[in-house]
PDB file of C-alpha atoms in Angstrom:
ATOM      1  CA  LEU A 277     -62.073 -13.103 -42.752  1.00 61.00           C
ATOM      2  CA  ALA A 278     -60.465 -13.773 -39.570  1.00 68.00           C
ATOM      3  CA  LYS A 279     -57.016 -12.910 -39.143  1.00 85.00           C
ATOM      4  CA  THR A 280     -54.272 -15.499 -38.238  1.00 91.00           C
ATOM      5  CA  THR A 281     -51.238 -15.945 -36.793  1.00 93.00           C
ATOM      6  CA  GLN A 282     -48.672 -19.115 -36.971  1.00 95.00           C
ATOM      7  CA  PRO A 283     -44.857 -19.378 -36.407  1.00 96.00           C
ATOM      8  CA  ILE A 284     -42.809 -18.039 -39.317  1.00 94.00           C
ATOM      9  CA  SER A 285     -40.724 -21.505 -39.505  1.00 96.00           C
ATOM     10  CA  MET A 286     -40.330 -24.643 -37.604  1.00 97.00           C
ATOM     11  CA  ASP A 287     -37.468 -27.472 -37.605  1.00 97.00           C
ATOM     12  CA  SER A 288     -38.065 -31.277 -36.878  1.00 97.00           C
ATOM     13  CA  TYR A 289     -37.019 -34.702 -37.721  1.00 97.00           C
ATOM     14  CA  GLU A 290     -37.374 -37.445 -39.401  1.00 97.00           C
ATOM     15  CA  GLY A 291     -40.000 -39.193 -37.454  1.00 97.00           C
ATOM     16  CA  GLN A 292     -41.040 -36.761 -34.699  1.00 97.00           C
ATOM     17  CA  GLU A 293     -44.219 -35.575 -34.477  1.00 97.00           C
ATOM     18  CA  VAL A 294     -44.509 -32.073 -35.280  1.00 98.00           C
ATOM     19  CA  ASN A 295     -47.458 -29.528 -33.946  1.00 98.00           C
ATOM     20  CA  ILE A 296     -48.321 -26.166 -35.647  1.00 98.00           C
ATOM     21  CA  THR A 297     -50.378 -23.832 -33.646  1.00 97.00           C
ATOM     22  CA  CYS A 298     -52.113 -21.073 -35.304  1.00 96.00           C
ATOM     23  CA  SER A 299     -54.137 -18.480 -33.746  1.00 95.00           C
ATOM     24  CA  HIS A 300     -57.373 -16.728 -34.737  1.00 93.00           C
ATOM     25  CA  ASN A 301     -58.901 -15.037 -31.960  1.00 92.00           C
ATOM     26  CA  ASN A 302     -61.648 -12.994 -33.967  1.00 90.00           C
ATOM     27  CA  ILE A 303     -62.978 -16.314 -35.426  1.00 91.00           C
ATOM     28  CA  ALA A 304     -66.452 -15.835 -36.157  1.00 89.00           C
ATOM     29  CA  THR A 305     -69.387 -18.996 -35.573  1.00 90.00           C
ATOM     30  CA  ASN A 306     -69.607 -19.815 -39.025  1.00 86.00           C
ATOM     31  CA  ASP A 307     -65.868 -20.278 -39.689  1.00 88.00           C
ATOM     32  CA  TYR A 308     -64.215 -23.083 -40.480  1.00 90.00           C
ATOM     33  CA  ILE A 309     -60.329 -23.610 -40.189  1.00 92.00           C
ATOM     34  CA  THR A 310     -58.507 -25.729 -43.003  1.00 92.00           C
ATOM     35  CA  TRP A 311     -54.858 -25.818 -43.527  1.00 95.00           C
ATOM     36  CA  TYR A 312     -52.947 -25.951 -46.878  1.00 95.00           C
ATOM     37  CA  GLN A 313     -49.646 -27.373 -47.836  1.00 96.00           C
ATOM     38  CA  GLN A 314     -47.229 -25.969 -49.974  1.00 95.00           C
ATOM     39  CA  PHE A 315     -44.602 -27.384 -51.856  1.00 94.00           C
ATOM     40  CA  PRO A 316     -41.695 -25.604 -53.253  1.00 88.00           C
ATOM     41  CA  SER A 317     -42.825 -24.691 -57.236  1.00 85.00           C
ATOM     42  CA  GLN A 318     -46.153 -26.524 -56.732  1.00 90.00           C
ATOM     43  CA  GLY A 319     -49.843 -24.519 -55.616  1.00 91.00           C
ATOM     44  CA  PRO A 320     -50.969 -25.202 -52.121  1.00 93.00           C
ATOM     45  CA  ARG A 321     -53.157 -28.028 -51.629  1.00 93.00           C
ATOM     46  CA  PHE A 322     -55.872 -29.032 -49.285  1.00 92.00           C
ATOM     47  CA  ILE A 323     -54.816 -31.166 -45.951  1.00 95.00           C
ATOM     48  CA  ILE A 324     -57.635 -31.211 -43.062  1.00 95.00           C
ATOM     49  CA  GLN A 325     -60.296 -29.224 -42.415  1.00 93.00           C
ATOM     50  CA  GLY A 326     -62.243 -28.858 -39.032  1.00 93.00           C
ATOM     51  CA  TYR A 327     -64.916 -26.764 -36.945  1.00 93.00           C
ATOM     52  CA  LYS A 328     -64.242 -27.859 -33.743  1.00 92.00           C
ATOM     53  CA  THR A 329     -62.813 -30.808 -31.284  1.00 92.00           C
ATOM     54  CA  LYS A 330     -60.424 -33.453 -33.304  1.00 96.00           C
ATOM     55  CA  VAL A 331     -60.529 -34.106 -37.032  1.00 96.00           C
ATOM     56  CA  THR A 332     -58.127 -36.812 -38.900  1.00 97.00           C
ATOM     57  CA  ASN A 333     -57.446 -38.276 -41.832  1.00 95.00           C
ATOM     58  CA  GLU A 334     -55.172 -40.171 -43.631  1.00 93.00           C
ATOM     59  CA  VAL A 335     -52.466 -37.079 -43.753  1.00 92.00           C
ATOM     60  CA  ALA A 336     -53.087 -35.168 -40.159  1.00 96.00           C
ATOM     61  CA  SER A 337     -54.703 -34.520 -37.204  1.00 98.00           C
ATOM     62  CA  LEU A 338     -56.242 -31.010 -36.726  1.00 98.00           C
ATOM     63  CA  PHE A 339     -57.290 -30.066 -32.686  1.00 98.00           C
ATOM     64  CA  ILE A 340     -59.675 -27.461 -32.116  1.00 97.00           C
ATOM     65  CA  PRO A 341     -60.254 -26.225 -28.714  1.00 97.00           C
ATOM     66  CA  ALA A 342     -63.881 -25.087 -27.021  1.00 96.00           C
ATOM     67  CA  ASP A 343     -63.031 -21.279 -27.547  1.00 96.00           C
ATOM     68  CA  ARG A 344     -62.032 -22.167 -31.380  1.00 96.00           C
ATOM     69  CA  LYS A 345     -59.630 -18.806 -31.205  1.00 96.00           C
ATOM     70  CA  SER A 346     -56.628 -21.228 -31.862  1.00 96.00           C
ATOM     71  CA  SER A 347     -56.210 -24.395 -34.030  1.00 97.00           C
ATOM     72  CA  THR A 348     -53.399 -26.853 -33.994  1.00 98.00           C
ATOM     73  CA  LEU A 349     -51.978 -28.654 -36.980  1.00 98.00           C
ATOM     74  CA  SER A 350     -50.383 -32.203 -36.147  1.00 98.00           C
ATOM     75  CA  LEU A 351     -48.298 -34.282 -38.411  1.00 97.00           C
ATOM     76  CA  PRO A 352     -47.627 -37.931 -37.195  1.00 94.00           C
ATOM     77  CA  ARG A 353     -43.960 -38.768 -37.769  1.00 93.00           C
ATOM     78  CA  VAL A 354     -42.936 -36.630 -40.201  1.00 97.00           C
ATOM     79  CA  SER A 355     -40.508 -37.277 -43.223  1.00 96.00           C
ATOM     80  CA  LEU A 356     -38.041 -35.256 -45.419  1.00 97.00           C
ATOM     81  CA  SER A 357     -41.085 -34.889 -47.673  1.00 95.00           C
ATOM     82  CA  ASP A 358     -43.246 -33.754 -45.085  1.00 96.00           C
ATOM     83  CA  THR A 359     -40.571 -30.310 -45.587  1.00 97.00           C
ATOM     84  CA  ALA A 360     -43.257 -27.197 -46.839  1.00 97.00           C
ATOM     85  CA  VAL A 361     -44.718 -24.289 -45.690  1.00 96.00           C
ATOM     86  CA  TYR A 362     -48.215 -24.649 -44.005  1.00 97.00           C
ATOM     87  CA  TYR A 363     -50.962 -22.180 -44.101  1.00 95.00           C
ATOM     88  CA  CYS A 364     -54.146 -21.634 -41.495  1.00 94.00           C
ATOM     89  CA  LEU A 365     -57.304 -20.069 -43.153  1.00 91.00           C
ATOM     90  CA  VAL A 366     -60.356 -19.354 -41.553  1.00 89.00           C
ATOM     91  CA  TYR A 367     -63.495 -18.970 -43.415  1.00 83.00           C
ATOM     92  CA  ASN A 368     -66.894 -19.813 -44.147  1.00 77.00           C
ATOM     93  CA  GLN A 369     -67.383 -19.542 -47.938  1.00 73.00           C
ATOM     94  CA  GLY A 370     -65.448 -17.840 -50.697  1.00 68.00           C
ATOM     95  CA  GLY A 371     -63.949 -14.826 -51.498  1.00 74.00           C
ATOM     96  CA  LYS A 372     -61.330 -12.875 -50.581  1.00 77.00           C
ATOM     97  CA  LEU A 373     -58.918 -15.475 -49.043  1.00 83.00           C
ATOM     98  CA  ILE A 374     -55.771 -14.377 -47.476  1.00 82.00           C
ATOM     99  CA  PHE A 375     -53.075 -16.995 -46.938  1.00 83.00           C
ATOM    100  CA  GLY A 376     -50.293 -14.762 -44.893  1.00 79.00           C
ATOM    101  CA  GLN A 377     -46.862 -16.269 -44.574  1.00 83.00           C
ATOM    102  CA  GLY A 378     -47.182 -19.591 -43.244  1.00 93.00           C
ATOM    103  CA  THR A 379     -45.112 -21.710 -41.490  1.00 96.00           C
ATOM    104  CA  GLU A 380     -41.791 -23.219 -42.908  1.00 96.00           C
ATOM    105  CA  LEU A 381     -41.359 -26.945 -41.529  1.00 97.00           C
ATOM    106  CA  SER A 382     -37.920 -27.883 -42.259  1.00 97.00           C
ATOM    107  CA  VAL A 383     -37.155 -31.685 -41.572  1.00 97.00           C
ATOM    108  CA  LYS A 384     -33.803 -33.103 -41.427  1.00 96.00           C
ATOM    109  CA  PRO A 385     -32.581 -36.386 -41.531  1.00 95.00           C
TER     110      PRO A 385
ATOM    111  CA  GLY B 342     -60.612 -30.848 -66.487  1.00 51.00           C
ATOM    112  CA  ALA B 343     -59.505 -33.010 -63.783  1.00 78.00           C
ATOM    113  CA  GLY B 344     -57.957 -30.565 -62.443  1.00 93.00           C
ATOM    114  CA  VAL B 345     -57.077 -26.398 -62.430  1.00 96.00           C
ATOM    115  CA  SER B 346     -55.250 -26.183 -65.639  1.00 96.00           C
ATOM    116  CA  GLN B 347     -52.770 -23.276 -66.320  1.00 97.00           C
ATOM    117  CA  SER B 348     -50.770 -21.404 -69.419  1.00 97.00           C
ATOM    118  CA  PRO B 349     -48.533 -21.004 -70.534  1.00 97.00           C
ATOM    119  CA  SER B 350     -46.423 -22.751 -67.391  1.00 96.00           C
ATOM    120  CA  ASN B 351     -43.531 -20.553 -68.247  1.00 97.00           C
ATOM    121  CA  LYS B 352     -42.746 -16.763 -69.974  1.00 97.00           C
ATOM    122  CA  VAL B 353     -39.854 -14.886 -70.147  1.00 98.00           C
ATOM    123  CA  THR B 354     -40.541 -11.515 -71.495  1.00 97.00           C
ATOM    124  CA  GLU B 355     -39.049  -8.098 -71.950  1.00 97.00           C
ATOM    125  CA  LYS B 356     -39.956  -5.175 -70.020  1.00 97.00           C
ATOM    126  CA  GLY B 357     -42.427  -3.014 -71.524  1.00 97.00           C
ATOM    127  CA  LYS B 358     -44.552  -6.135 -73.223  1.00 98.00           C
ATOM    128  CA  ASP B 359     -47.962  -7.275 -72.659  1.00 98.00           C
ATOM    129  CA  VAL B 360     -48.583 -10.669 -70.876  1.00 98.00           C
ATOM    130  CA  GLU B 361     -51.393 -12.683 -70.748  1.00 98.00           C
ATOM    131  CA  LEU B 362     -52.293 -15.596 -68.092  1.00 98.00           C
ATOM    132  CA  ARG B 363     -54.975 -17.861 -68.756  1.00 98.00           C
ATOM    133  CA  CYS B 364     -56.773 -20.592 -66.420  1.00 98.00           C
ATOM    134  CA  ASP B 365     -59.250 -23.065 -66.692  1.00 97.00           C
ATOM    135  CA  PRO B 366     -60.974 -24.112 -63.714  1.00 96.00           C
ATOM    136  CA  ILE B 367     -62.193 -27.054 -62.714  1.00 94.00           C
ATOM    137  CA  SER B 368     -65.575 -27.753 -64.314  1.00 92.00           C
ATOM    138  CA  GLY B 369     -68.048 -26.835 -62.636  1.00 89.00           C
ATOM    139  CA  HIS B 370     -66.515 -24.519 -60.124  1.00 91.00           C
ATOM    140  CA  THR B 371     -68.336 -21.275 -59.827  1.00 90.00           C
ATOM    141  CA  ALA B 372     -65.178 -19.124 -57.574  1.00 90.00           C
ATOM    142  CA  LEU B 373     -61.874 -18.598 -59.448  1.00 92.00           C
ATOM    143  CA  TYR B 374     -58.961 -16.867 -57.836  1.00 93.00           C
ATOM    144  CA  TRP B 375     -55.526 -15.407 -58.864  1.00 96.00           C
ATOM    145  CA  TYR B 376     -52.713 -15.274 -56.569  1.00 95.00           C
ATOM    146  CA  ARG B 377     -48.955 -13.756 -57.214  1.00 96.00           C
ATOM    147  CA  GLN B 378     -45.917 -15.440 -55.563  1.00 94.00           C
ATOM    148  CA  SER B 379     -42.625 -14.024 -55.572  1.00 92.00           C
ATOM    149  CA  LEU B 380     -39.749 -15.937 -54.778  1.00 87.00           C
ATOM    150  CA  GLY B 381     -39.235 -16.710 -51.168  1.00 83.00           C
ATOM    151  CA  GLN B 382     -42.626 -14.924 -50.182  1.00 86.00           C
ATOM    152  CA  GLY B 383     -46.337 -15.849 -49.387  1.00 87.00           C
ATOM    153  CA  LEU B 384     -49.252 -15.846 -51.647  1.00 90.00           C
ATOM    154  CA  GLU B 385     -50.425 -12.343 -52.654  1.00 92.00           C
ATOM    155  CA  PHE B 386     -54.427 -12.087 -53.051  1.00 91.00           C
ATOM    156  CA  LEU B 387     -54.869 -10.718 -56.262  1.00 95.00           C
ATOM    157  CA  ILE B 388     -58.869 -10.925 -57.138  1.00 94.00           C
ATOM    158  CA  TYR B 389     -61.780 -13.632 -56.985  1.00 91.00           C
ATOM    159  CA  PHE B 390     -64.263 -14.423 -59.551  1.00 92.00           C
ATOM    160  CA  GLN B 391     -67.777 -15.333 -58.545  1.00 89.00           C
ATOM    161  CA  GLY B 392     -69.274 -16.593 -61.684  1.00 90.00           C
ATOM    162  CA  ASN B 393     -68.241 -13.810 -64.467  1.00 91.00           C
ATOM    163  CA  SER B 394     -68.001 -10.830 -61.827  1.00 91.00           C
ATOM    164  CA  ALA B 395     -65.278  -9.938 -59.444  1.00 91.00           C
ATOM    165  CA  PRO B 396     -66.713  -8.155 -56.633  1.00 85.00           C
ATOM    166  CA  ASP B 397     -63.188  -7.343 -54.722  1.00 82.00           C
ATOM    167  CA  LYS B 398     -60.541  -6.194 -57.028  1.00 84.00           C
ATOM    168  CA  SER B 399     -58.802  -4.396 -54.523  1.00 84.00           C
ATOM    169  CA  GLY B 400     -55.963  -6.719 -54.687  1.00 91.00           C
ATOM    170  CA  LEU B 401     -54.647  -5.974 -57.747  1.00 94.00           C
ATOM    171  CA  PRO B 402     -51.610  -3.829 -57.710  1.00 92.00           C
ATOM    172  CA  SER B 403     -51.634  -1.195 -60.286  1.00 92.00           C
ATOM    173  CA  ASP B 404     -53.693  -0.789 -63.279  1.00 94.00           C
ATOM    174  CA  ARG B 405     -51.504  -2.091 -65.131  1.00 97.00           C
ATOM    175  CA  PHE B 406     -53.120  -5.468 -64.340  1.00 97.00           C
ATOM    176  CA  SER B 407     -56.755  -6.672 -65.617  1.00 97.00           C
ATOM    177  CA  ALA B 408     -58.676  -9.800 -65.185  1.00 97.00           C
ATOM    178  CA  GLU B 409     -62.025 -10.988 -66.746  1.00 96.00           C
ATOM    179  CA  ARG B 410     -64.075 -14.553 -66.835  1.00 96.00           C
ATOM    180  CA  THR B 411     -66.287 -15.256 -69.708  1.00 90.00           C
ATOM    181  CA  GLY B 412     -68.562 -17.991 -69.518  1.00 89.00           C
ATOM    182  CA  GLY B 413     -68.320 -18.824 -66.056  1.00 85.00           C
ATOM    183  CA  SER B 414     -65.086 -20.837 -67.090  1.00 93.00           C
ATOM    184  CA  VAL B 415     -62.115 -19.224 -68.428  1.00 96.00           C
ATOM    185  CA  SER B 416     -60.272 -16.078 -66.719  1.00 97.00           C
ATOM    186  CA  THR B 417     -57.407 -14.646 -67.942  1.00 98.00           C
ATOM    187  CA  LEU B 418     -55.225 -12.330 -66.699  1.00 98.00           C
ATOM    188  CA  THR B 419     -53.141  -9.114 -68.209  1.00 98.00           C
ATOM    189  CA  ILE B 420     -50.177  -7.943 -67.522  1.00 98.00           C
ATOM    190  CA  GLN B 421     -49.813  -4.179 -69.206  1.00 98.00           C
ATOM    191  CA  ARG B 422     -46.148  -2.835 -69.799  1.00 98.00           C
ATOM    192  CA  THR B 423     -44.689  -5.294 -67.496  1.00 98.00           C
ATOM    193  CA  GLN B 424     -41.929  -4.200 -65.085  1.00 97.00           C
ATOM    194  CA  GLN B 425     -39.569  -6.775 -63.401  1.00 96.00           C
ATOM    195  CA  GLU B 426     -41.225  -6.374 -60.139  1.00 95.00           C
ATOM    196  CA  ASP B 427     -43.811  -8.208 -61.622  1.00 97.00           C
ATOM    197  CA  SER B 428     -41.560 -11.424 -62.352  1.00 97.00           C
ATOM    198  CA  ALA B 429     -43.684 -14.002 -59.541  1.00 97.00           C
ATOM    199  CA  VAL B 430     -45.475 -17.143 -59.947  1.00 97.00           C
ATOM    200  CA  TYR B 431     -49.054 -16.553 -60.602  1.00 98.00           C
ATOM    201  CA  LEU B 432     -51.341 -19.293 -59.570  1.00 97.00           C
ATOM    202  CA  CYS B 433     -55.053 -19.969 -60.151  1.00 97.00           C
ATOM    203  CA  ALA B 434     -57.469 -21.826 -58.051  1.00 94.00           C
ATOM    204  CA  SER B 435     -61.088 -22.739 -58.099  1.00 92.00           C
ATOM    205  CA  SER B 436     -63.565 -23.727 -55.986  1.00 89.00           C
ATOM    206  CA  LEU B 437     -67.368 -24.667 -55.432  1.00 85.00           C
ATOM    207  CA  LEU B 438     -68.801 -21.273 -53.793  1.00 70.00           C
ATOM    208  CA  THR B 439     -70.839 -22.476 -51.218  1.00 61.00           C
ATOM    209  CA  ALA B 440     -70.775 -22.904 -47.228  1.00 55.00           C
ATOM    210  CA  ILE B 441     -68.462 -24.864 -45.456  1.00 61.00           C
ATOM    211  CA  PRO B 442     -67.735 -28.167 -45.781  1.00 64.00           C
ATOM    212  CA  GLY B 443     -66.791 -28.765 -49.619  1.00 62.00           C
ATOM    213  CA  ASN B 444     -65.041 -25.145 -50.205  1.00 75.00           C
ATOM    214  CA  THR B 445     -61.739 -26.412 -51.046  1.00 84.00           C
ATOM    215  CA  ILE B 446     -59.868 -24.418 -53.093  1.00 88.00           C
ATOM    216  CA  TYR B 447     -57.873 -26.055 -55.840  1.00 91.00           C
ATOM    217  CA  PHE B 448     -54.648 -24.887 -57.047  1.00 94.00           C
ATOM    218  CA  GLY B 449     -53.072 -24.852 -60.408  1.00 95.00           C
ATOM    219  CA  GLU B 450     -49.220 -25.295 -60.958  1.00 93.00           C
ATOM    220  CA  GLY B 451     -48.788 -21.597 -61.758  1.00 96.00           C
ATOM    221  CA  SER B 452     -47.520 -19.526 -64.696  1.00 97.00           C
ATOM    222  CA  TRP B 453     -43.652 -18.547 -63.646  1.00 96.00           C
ATOM    223  CA  LEU B 454     -43.156 -15.210 -65.606  1.00 97.00           C
ATOM    224  CA  THR B 455     -39.367 -13.682 -66.078  1.00 97.00           C
ATOM    225  CA  VAL B 456     -39.603  -9.819 -67.074  1.00 97.00           C
ATOM    226  CA  VAL B 457     -36.115  -9.030 -68.561  1.00 97.00           C
TER     227      VAL B 457
END
């Protein structure tokens, strides 16, 4: 399981684009990059997953450079309800999945 | 069921008592995970099951903690002789144990344990 590093916290304002970068220098060939979101008092939920280049869904975009040693979660035009903790995981199957501390995003009015 | 179901949702127990926490995974999910999250902290991995087997139990905090899974479905996390430091939310998750893509982990709402 590749070790990941991401900022502990970030602040933003409503309507701004937020980019959270995760470093995973020892990512393996078969690993995928997956991001989860956790609101207070709830379990984490899946946001987006990718292997290379760019993935976009209705919630976010995920940018992965060619060397795959990092990835950036992009949240367009955040709102107060996007205040949450965001976790970056790198893995290719189930097993001992370590979430780490995540990035605590605070969106202000 | 439609999602991962955990019970009880809240439990207050006296120090020294035993508690059992139950997890009902999504039907057909072969992998089941237990995590613990103390107030304001990140997720602490406890144990995972592939079917009824637990390949890695190293995350269990002490020998007071045990978990089992029967019939490839329901799992029980048991904490014996509870201590105040056991107070936390215990999160269960499940997934299809297949290679990516598709191995999304689905979490339950958690069991909030308070030891007084």
